[in-house]
PDB file of C-alpha atoms in Angstrom:
ATOM      1  CA  MET A   1       0.023  -0.010  -0.047  1.00 49.00           C
ATOM      2  CA  SER A   2       1.508   3.345  -1.048  1.00 48.00           C
ATOM      3  CA  LYS A   3       2.077   6.286   1.384  1.00 48.00           C
ATOM      4  CA  ASN A   4      -0.599   8.414  -0.382  1.00 50.00           C
ATOM      5  CA  ALA A   5      -3.283   5.783  -0.214  1.00 46.00           C
ATOM      6  CA  THR A   6      -6.212   6.517   2.085  1.00 47.00           C
ATOM      7  CA  ALA A   7      -7.073   3.761   4.639  1.00 46.00           C
ATOM      8  CA  ALA A   8     -10.642   2.665   4.323  1.00 46.00           C
ATOM      9  CA  ALA A   9     -12.829   2.005   7.309  1.00 45.00           C
ATOM     10  CA  PRO A  10     -14.574  -1.319   7.867  1.00 44.00           C
ATOM     11  CA  SER A  11     -18.311  -1.339   7.727  1.00 45.00           C
ATOM     12  CA  ARG A  12     -20.345  -2.350  10.820  1.00 45.00           C
ATOM     13  CA  GLY A  13     -20.833  -6.080  11.204  1.00 44.00           C
ATOM     14  CA  HIS A  14     -18.585  -6.914   8.170  1.00 47.00           C
ATOM     15  CA  GLY A  15     -14.903  -7.498   7.721  1.00 49.00           C
ATOM     16  CA  LYS A  16     -14.961  -5.482   4.434  1.00 48.00           C
ATOM     17  CA  PRO A  17     -14.152  -1.841   4.241  1.00 45.00           C
ATOM     18  CA  ARG A  18     -16.812   0.639   3.098  1.00 47.00           C
ATOM     19  CA  ARG A  19     -16.077   1.606  -0.495  1.00 47.00           C
ATOM     20  CA  GLY A  20     -15.343   5.182  -1.248  1.00 47.00           C
ATOM     21  CA  VAL A  21     -15.402   6.543   2.319  1.00 43.00           C
ATOM     22  CA  SER A  22     -12.182   7.325   4.029  1.00 42.00           C
ATOM     23  CA  VAL A  23     -11.481   7.383   7.709  1.00 42.00           C
ATOM     24  CA  ARG A  24     -11.038  11.115   7.522  1.00 42.00           C
ATOM     25  CA  SER A  25     -14.547  11.506   6.032  1.00 38.00           C
ATOM     26  CA  ARG A  26     -16.133   9.307   8.579  1.00 40.00           C
ATOM     27  CA  ARG A  27     -14.528  11.346  11.341  1.00 42.00           C
ATOM     28  CA  GLY A  28     -15.740  14.612   9.895  1.00 41.00           C
ATOM     29  CA  ARG A  29     -12.472  15.847   8.484  1.00 42.00           C
ATOM     30  CA  GLY A  30     -12.493  14.691   4.824  1.00 41.00           C
ATOM     31  CA  PRO A  31     -14.116  16.180   1.606  1.00 40.00           C
ATOM     32  CA  ALA A  32     -17.386  14.174   1.940  1.00 37.00           C
ATOM     33  CA  ALA A  33     -17.825  15.596   5.493  1.00 38.00           C
ATOM     34  CA  SER A  34     -17.354  19.166   4.394  1.00 39.00           C
ATOM     35  CA  GLU A  35     -19.987  19.070   1.770  1.00 42.00           C
ATOM     36  CA  LYS A  36     -22.802  18.961   4.367  1.00 47.00           C
ATOM     37  CA  LYS A  37     -23.534  22.250   6.101  1.00 51.00           C
ATOM     38  CA  LYS A  38     -23.352  21.970   9.792  1.00 56.00           C
ATOM     39  CA  PRO A  39     -25.085  24.393  12.314  1.00 57.00           C
ATOM     40  CA  GLY A  40     -22.687  27.159  13.358  1.00 62.00           C
ATOM     41  CA  VAL A  41     -20.284  26.364  10.440  1.00 67.00           C
ATOM     42  CA  LEU A  42     -19.418  29.342   8.084  1.00 69.00           C
ATOM     43  CA  SER A  43     -20.394  28.234   4.552  1.00 75.00           C
ATOM     44  CA  HIS A  44     -17.911  30.580   2.822  1.00 75.00           C
ATOM     45  CA  VAL A  45     -14.899  28.777   4.444  1.00 80.00           C
ATOM     46  CA  ASP A  46     -13.744  25.392   3.200  1.00 75.00           C
ATOM     47  CA  ALA A  47     -12.366  22.511   5.328  1.00 78.00           C
ATOM     48  CA  ARG A  48      -8.835  24.015   5.047  1.00 78.00           C
ATOM     49  CA  GLY A  49      -9.943  27.490   6.187  1.00 79.00           C
ATOM     50  CA  ARG A  50      -9.831  29.035   2.679  1.00 80.00           C
ATOM     51  CA  ILE A  51     -12.384  31.570   1.556  1.00 75.00           C
ATOM     52  CA  LYS A  52     -14.796  30.107  -1.108  1.00 77.00           C
ATOM     53  CA  MET A  53     -17.965  30.987  -3.066  1.00 80.00           C
ATOM     54  CA  VAL A  54     -20.764  28.779  -2.048  1.00 81.00           C
ATOM     55  CA  ASP A  55     -22.134  26.487  -4.832  1.00 79.00           C
ATOM     56  CA  VAL A  56     -25.925  27.123  -5.085  1.00 85.00           C
ATOM     57  CA  GLY A  57     -26.412  24.945  -8.074  1.00 76.00           C
ATOM     58  CA  ASP A  58     -28.321  22.264  -6.206  1.00 80.00           C
ATOM     59  CA  LYS A  59     -30.573  24.596  -4.380  1.00 84.00           C
ATOM     60  CA  PRO A  60     -34.289  24.800  -5.458  1.00 86.00           C
ATOM     61  CA  ILE A  61     -35.479  27.915  -7.467  1.00 91.00           C
ATOM     62  CA  THR A  62     -37.928  29.682  -5.223  1.00 93.00           C
ATOM     63  CA  ASP A  63     -39.406  33.100  -4.770  1.00 96.00           C
ATOM     64  CA  ARG A  64     -37.187  35.051  -2.359  1.00 96.00           C
ATOM     65  CA  GLU A  65     -37.672  38.342  -0.636  1.00 98.00           C
ATOM     66  CA  ALA A  66     -35.777  40.416   1.895  1.00 98.00           C
ATOM     67  CA  ILE A  67     -36.480  43.599   3.793  1.00 98.00           C
ATOM     68  CA  ALA A  68     -33.827  45.713   5.489  1.00 98.00           C
ATOM     69  CA  ARG A  69     -34.035  48.888   7.500  1.00 98.00           C
ATOM     70  CA  GLY A  70     -31.614  51.456   8.741  1.00 98.00           C
ATOM     71  CA  SER A  71     -31.532  55.151   9.863  1.00 98.00           C
ATOM     72  CA  ILE A  72     -29.782  58.428   9.468  1.00 98.00           C
ATOM     73  CA  ALA A  73     -29.854  60.957  12.292  1.00 98.00           C
ATOM     74  CA  MET A  74     -29.065  64.659  11.522  1.00 98.00           C
ATOM     75  CA  SER A  75     -29.279  68.231  12.895  1.00 98.00           C
ATOM     76  CA  ALA A  76     -32.423  70.189  12.956  1.00 98.00           C
ATOM     77  CA  GLU A  77     -31.002  72.457  10.332  1.00 98.00           C
ATOM     78  CA  ALA A  78     -30.310  69.593   7.977  1.00 98.00           C
ATOM     79  CA  ARG A  79     -33.832  68.255   8.450  1.00 98.00           C
ATOM     80  CA  ARG A  80     -35.260  71.680   7.861  1.00 97.00           C
ATOM     81  CA  LEU A  81     -33.444  72.175   4.548  1.00 98.00           C
ATOM     82  CA  ILE A  82     -34.359  68.727   3.267  1.00 98.00           C
ATOM     83  CA  ARG A  83     -38.057  69.174   4.063  1.00 96.00           C
ATOM     84  CA  ALA A  84     -38.063  72.717   2.572  1.00 97.00           C
ATOM     85  CA  GLY A  85     -36.459  71.499  -0.622  1.00 96.00           C
ATOM     86  CA  ALA A  86     -33.535  73.792  -0.055  1.00 97.00           C
ATOM     87  CA  VAL A  87     -30.524  71.467  -0.306  1.00 97.00           C
ATOM     88  CA  LYS A  88     -28.219  73.067  -3.013  1.00 94.00           C
ATOM     89  CA  LYS A  89     -27.295  69.674  -4.603  1.00 94.00           C
ATOM     90  CA  GLY A  90     -30.963  68.838  -5.130  1.00 97.00           C
ATOM     91  CA  ASP A  91     -33.468  66.450  -3.650  1.00 97.00           C
ATOM     92  CA  PRO A  92     -31.466  64.177  -1.310  1.00 98.00           C
ATOM     93  CA  LEU A  93     -34.480  61.776  -0.680  1.00 98.00           C
ATOM     94  CA  GLN A  94     -35.272  61.083  -4.429  1.00 98.00           C
ATOM     95  CA  THR A  95     -31.441  60.717  -5.068  1.00 98.00           C
ATOM     96  CA  ALA A  96     -31.049  58.392  -2.203  1.00 98.00           C
ATOM     97  CA  ARG A  97     -33.979  56.163  -3.505  1.00 98.00           C
ATOM     98  CA  LEU A  98     -32.404  55.902  -6.788  1.00 98.00           C
ATOM     99  CA  ALA A  99     -28.977  55.243  -5.431  1.00 98.00           C
ATOM    100  CA  GLY A 100     -30.425  52.502  -3.192  1.00 98.00           C
ATOM    101  CA  ILE A 101     -32.017  50.761  -6.190  1.00 98.00           C
ATOM    102  CA  MET A 102     -28.888  50.949  -8.246  1.00 98.00           C
ATOM    103  CA  ALA A 103     -26.733  49.654  -5.320  1.00 98.00           C
ATOM    104  CA  ALA A 104     -28.983  46.584  -4.904  1.00 98.00           C
ATOM    105  CA  LYS A 105     -28.394  45.650  -8.511  1.00 98.00           C
ATOM    106  CA  GLN A 106     -24.579  46.026  -8.084  1.00 97.00           C
ATOM    107  CA  THR A 107     -24.207  44.090  -4.849  1.00 97.00           C
ATOM    108  CA  ALA A 108     -22.253  41.314  -6.429  1.00 96.00           C
ATOM    109  CA  ALA A 109     -19.631  43.746  -7.624  1.00 96.00           C
ATOM    110  CA  LEU A 110     -19.233  45.269  -4.117  1.00 95.00           C
ATOM    111  CA  ILE A 111     -19.438  42.140  -1.806  1.00 92.00           C
ATOM    112  CA  PRO A 112     -16.790  39.589  -2.993  1.00 92.00           C
ATOM    113  CA  LEU A 113     -18.752  36.321  -2.395  1.00 91.00           C
ATOM    114  CA  CYS A 114     -22.223  37.402  -3.363  1.00 92.00           C
ATOM    115  CA  HIS A 115     -23.833  35.828  -6.400  1.00 92.00           C
ATOM    116  CA  PRO A 116     -24.991  38.000  -9.307  1.00 93.00           C
ATOM    117  CA  LEU A 117     -28.824  37.778  -9.146  1.00 94.00           C
ATOM    118  CA  SER A 118     -31.580  38.885 -11.526  1.00 95.00           C
ATOM    119  CA  LEU A 119     -33.757  41.022  -9.238  1.00 98.00           C
ATOM    120  CA  SER A 120     -37.400  41.264 -10.070  1.00 97.00           C
ATOM    121  CA  LYS A 121     -38.161  44.177  -7.621  1.00 98.00           C
ATOM    122  CA  VAL A 122     -36.183  46.822  -5.645  1.00 98.00           C
ATOM    123  CA  ASP A 123     -38.115  49.312  -3.588  1.00 98.00           C
ATOM    124  CA  VAL A 124     -36.566  51.956  -1.293  1.00 98.00           C
ATOM    125  CA  GLU A 125     -38.632  54.182   0.994  1.00 98.00           C
ATOM    126  CA  LEU A 126     -37.530  56.953   3.279  1.00 98.00           C
ATOM    127  CA  THR A 127     -39.696  58.032   6.157  1.00 98.00           C
ATOM    128  CA  ALA A 128     -39.176  61.264   8.272  1.00 98.00           C
ATOM    129  CA  THR A 129     -38.541  60.772  11.964  1.00 98.00           C
ATOM    130  CA  ALA A 130     -37.921  63.207  14.858  1.00 97.00           C
ATOM    131  CA  ARG A 131     -34.105  62.830  14.376  1.00 97.00           C
ATOM    132  CA  GLY A 132     -33.856  62.193  10.727  1.00 98.00           C
ATOM    133  CA  TYR A 133     -35.012  59.411   8.413  1.00 98.00           C
ATOM    134  CA  THR A 134     -35.760  55.720   8.508  1.00 98.00           C
ATOM    135  CA  ILE A 135     -34.652  53.836   5.297  1.00 98.00           C
ATOM    136  CA  GLU A 136     -36.393  50.612   4.190  1.00 98.00           C
ATOM    137  CA  SER A 137     -35.616  48.394   1.286  1.00 98.00           C
ATOM    138  CA  ARG A 138     -37.563  45.495  -0.133  1.00 98.00           C
ATOM    139  CA  VAL A 139     -35.954  43.301  -2.658  1.00 98.00           C
ATOM    140  CA  ARG A 140     -37.359  40.295  -4.512  1.00 98.00           C
ATOM    141  CA  THR A 141     -36.075  37.683  -6.998  1.00 97.00           C
ATOM    142  CA  ARG A 142     -36.792  34.052  -8.153  1.00 96.00           C
ATOM    143  CA  GLY A 143     -33.694  32.162  -7.743  1.00 93.00           C
ATOM    144  CA  GLN A 144     -31.301  29.804  -5.809  1.00 92.00           C
ATOM    145  CA  THR A 145     -30.000  32.145  -3.164  1.00 93.00           C
ATOM    146  CA  GLY A 146     -31.468  34.966  -1.012  1.00 92.00           C
ATOM    147  CA  VAL A 147     -31.494  38.732  -1.422  1.00 97.00           C
ATOM    148  CA  GLU A 148     -30.543  39.834   2.134  1.00 97.00           C
ATOM    149  CA  MET A 149     -27.224  41.449   1.022  1.00 97.00           C
ATOM    150  CA  GLU A 150     -28.980  43.323  -1.796  1.00 98.00           C
ATOM    151  CA  ALA A 151     -31.536  44.694   0.614  1.00 98.00           C
ATOM    152  CA  LEU A 152     -28.789  45.719   3.218  1.00 98.00           C
ATOM    153  CA  THR A 153     -26.722  47.298   0.404  1.00 98.00           C
ATOM    154  CA  ALA A 154     -29.637  49.413  -0.765  1.00 98.00           C
ATOM    155  CA  VAL A 155     -30.246  50.818   2.627  1.00 98.00           C
ATOM    156  CA  ALA A 156     -26.478  51.541   3.313  1.00 98.00           C
ATOM    157  CA  VAL A 157     -26.018  53.346   0.013  1.00 98.00           C
ATOM    158  CA  ALA A 158     -29.233  55.284   0.302  1.00 98.00           C
ATOM    159  CA  ALA A 159     -28.042  56.567   3.718  1.00 98.00           C
ATOM    160  CA  LEU A 160     -24.553  57.422   2.360  1.00 98.00           C
ATOM    161  CA  THR A 161     -26.143  59.327  -0.454  1.00 98.00           C
ATOM    162  CA  ILE A 162     -28.069  61.485   1.961  1.00 98.00           C
ATOM    163  CA  TYR A 163     -24.938  62.007   3.845  1.00 98.00           C
ATOM    164  CA  ASP A 164     -23.051  63.119   0.828  1.00 98.00           C
ATOM    165  CA  MET A 165     -25.747  65.569  -0.288  1.00 98.00           C
ATOM    166  CA  VAL A 166     -26.137  67.241   3.081  1.00 98.00           C
ATOM    167  CA  LYS A 167     -22.672  66.991   4.651  1.00 97.00           C
ATOM    168  CA  ALA A 168     -21.971  70.713   3.823  1.00 97.00           C
ATOM    169  CA  VAL A 169     -24.712  71.545   6.486  1.00 97.00           C
ATOM    170  CA  ASP A 170     -24.072  68.623   8.963  1.00 98.00           C
ATOM    171  CA  ARG A 171     -20.950  66.562   9.076  1.00 98.00           C
ATOM    172  CA  ALA A 172     -22.126  64.945  12.314  1.00 98.00           C
ATOM    173  CA  MET A 173     -24.888  62.895  10.732  1.00 98.00           C
ATOM    174  CA  VAL A 174     -24.975  59.276  12.073  1.00 98.00           C
ATOM    175  CA  ILE A 175     -25.866  56.271   9.914  1.00 98.00           C
ATOM    176  CA  GLY A 176     -26.912  53.280  11.995  1.00 97.00           C
ATOM    177  CA  ASP A 177     -29.182  50.345  12.869  1.00 97.00           C
ATOM    178  CA  ILE A 178     -28.850  48.700   9.488  1.00 98.00           C
ATOM    179  CA  ARG A 179     -30.376  45.122   9.742  1.00 98.00           C
ATOM    180  CA  VAL A 180     -32.431  42.566   8.047  1.00 98.00           C
ATOM    181  CA  GLU A 181     -36.092  42.696   9.144  1.00 98.00           C
ATOM    182  CA  LEU A 182     -37.474  39.861   6.957  1.00 98.00           C
ATOM    183  CA  LYS A 183     -36.057  37.053   4.756  1.00 97.00           C
ATOM    184  CA  SER A 184     -38.268  34.445   3.066  1.00 96.00           C
ATOM    185  CA  GLY A 185     -37.874  31.692   0.534  1.00 93.00           C
ATOM    186  CA  GLY A 186     -35.404  28.866   0.279  1.00 87.00           C
ATOM    187  CA  ARG A 187     -34.627  25.910   2.335  1.00 85.00           C
ATOM    188  CA  SER A 188     -34.274  27.852   5.602  1.00 86.00           C
ATOM    189  CA  GLY A 189     -37.778  29.347   5.340  1.00 89.00           C
ATOM    190  CA  THR A 190     -38.898  32.662   6.739  1.00 94.00           C
ATOM    191  CA  TYR A 191     -36.923  34.792   9.160  1.00 94.00           C
ATOM    192  CA  ARG A 192     -38.427  37.697  10.992  1.00 96.00           C
ATOM    193  CA  ARG A 193     -36.435  39.956  13.284  1.00 93.00           C
ATOM    194  CA  GLY A 194     -37.193  39.190  16.848  1.00 85.00           C
ATOM    195  CA  THR A 195     -38.525  35.678  16.206  1.00 72.00           C
ATOM    196  CA  ARG A 196     -36.740  32.348  15.727  1.00 58.00           C
TER     197      ARG A 196
END
């Protein structure tokens, strides 16, 4: 037997080894073991600790949706100028909506291991609050992987766009609380923030 040959494990109740299954795989260290996703294991890291893009080819094609939210807080003067339509660069809210939609479509170019997706809907809404604005994105597709990253990217870029357009008035604006509120579709089912 050569040095590189893998020892085979005997099957239960028989003297013969199980064909095609190495001792390493049976102990959870070989290639066969790494193919199955385990709870708490990062799917973007292989058995040797290297970064990888997840193969979604065997996943079912389903309707998928994600909702993300975030916020931007600003000074009273910044809020006044936006609501009066007096920002010199133009309308920050409409520009932010458009930027969020465009960003969702470019997520795979921004986040290294995201899959390029054909999105069927991207909606970005901004709602005035006492301290600034709440930003919500809703993204849909029919495919083999979810759209959480697209929804999060839309919110983040919409908030950054507002900052860029209003920073001459308020450089102390705070962007925060960006999170997934809802994810549906796929093998893992539906996730709602605050529930399990």
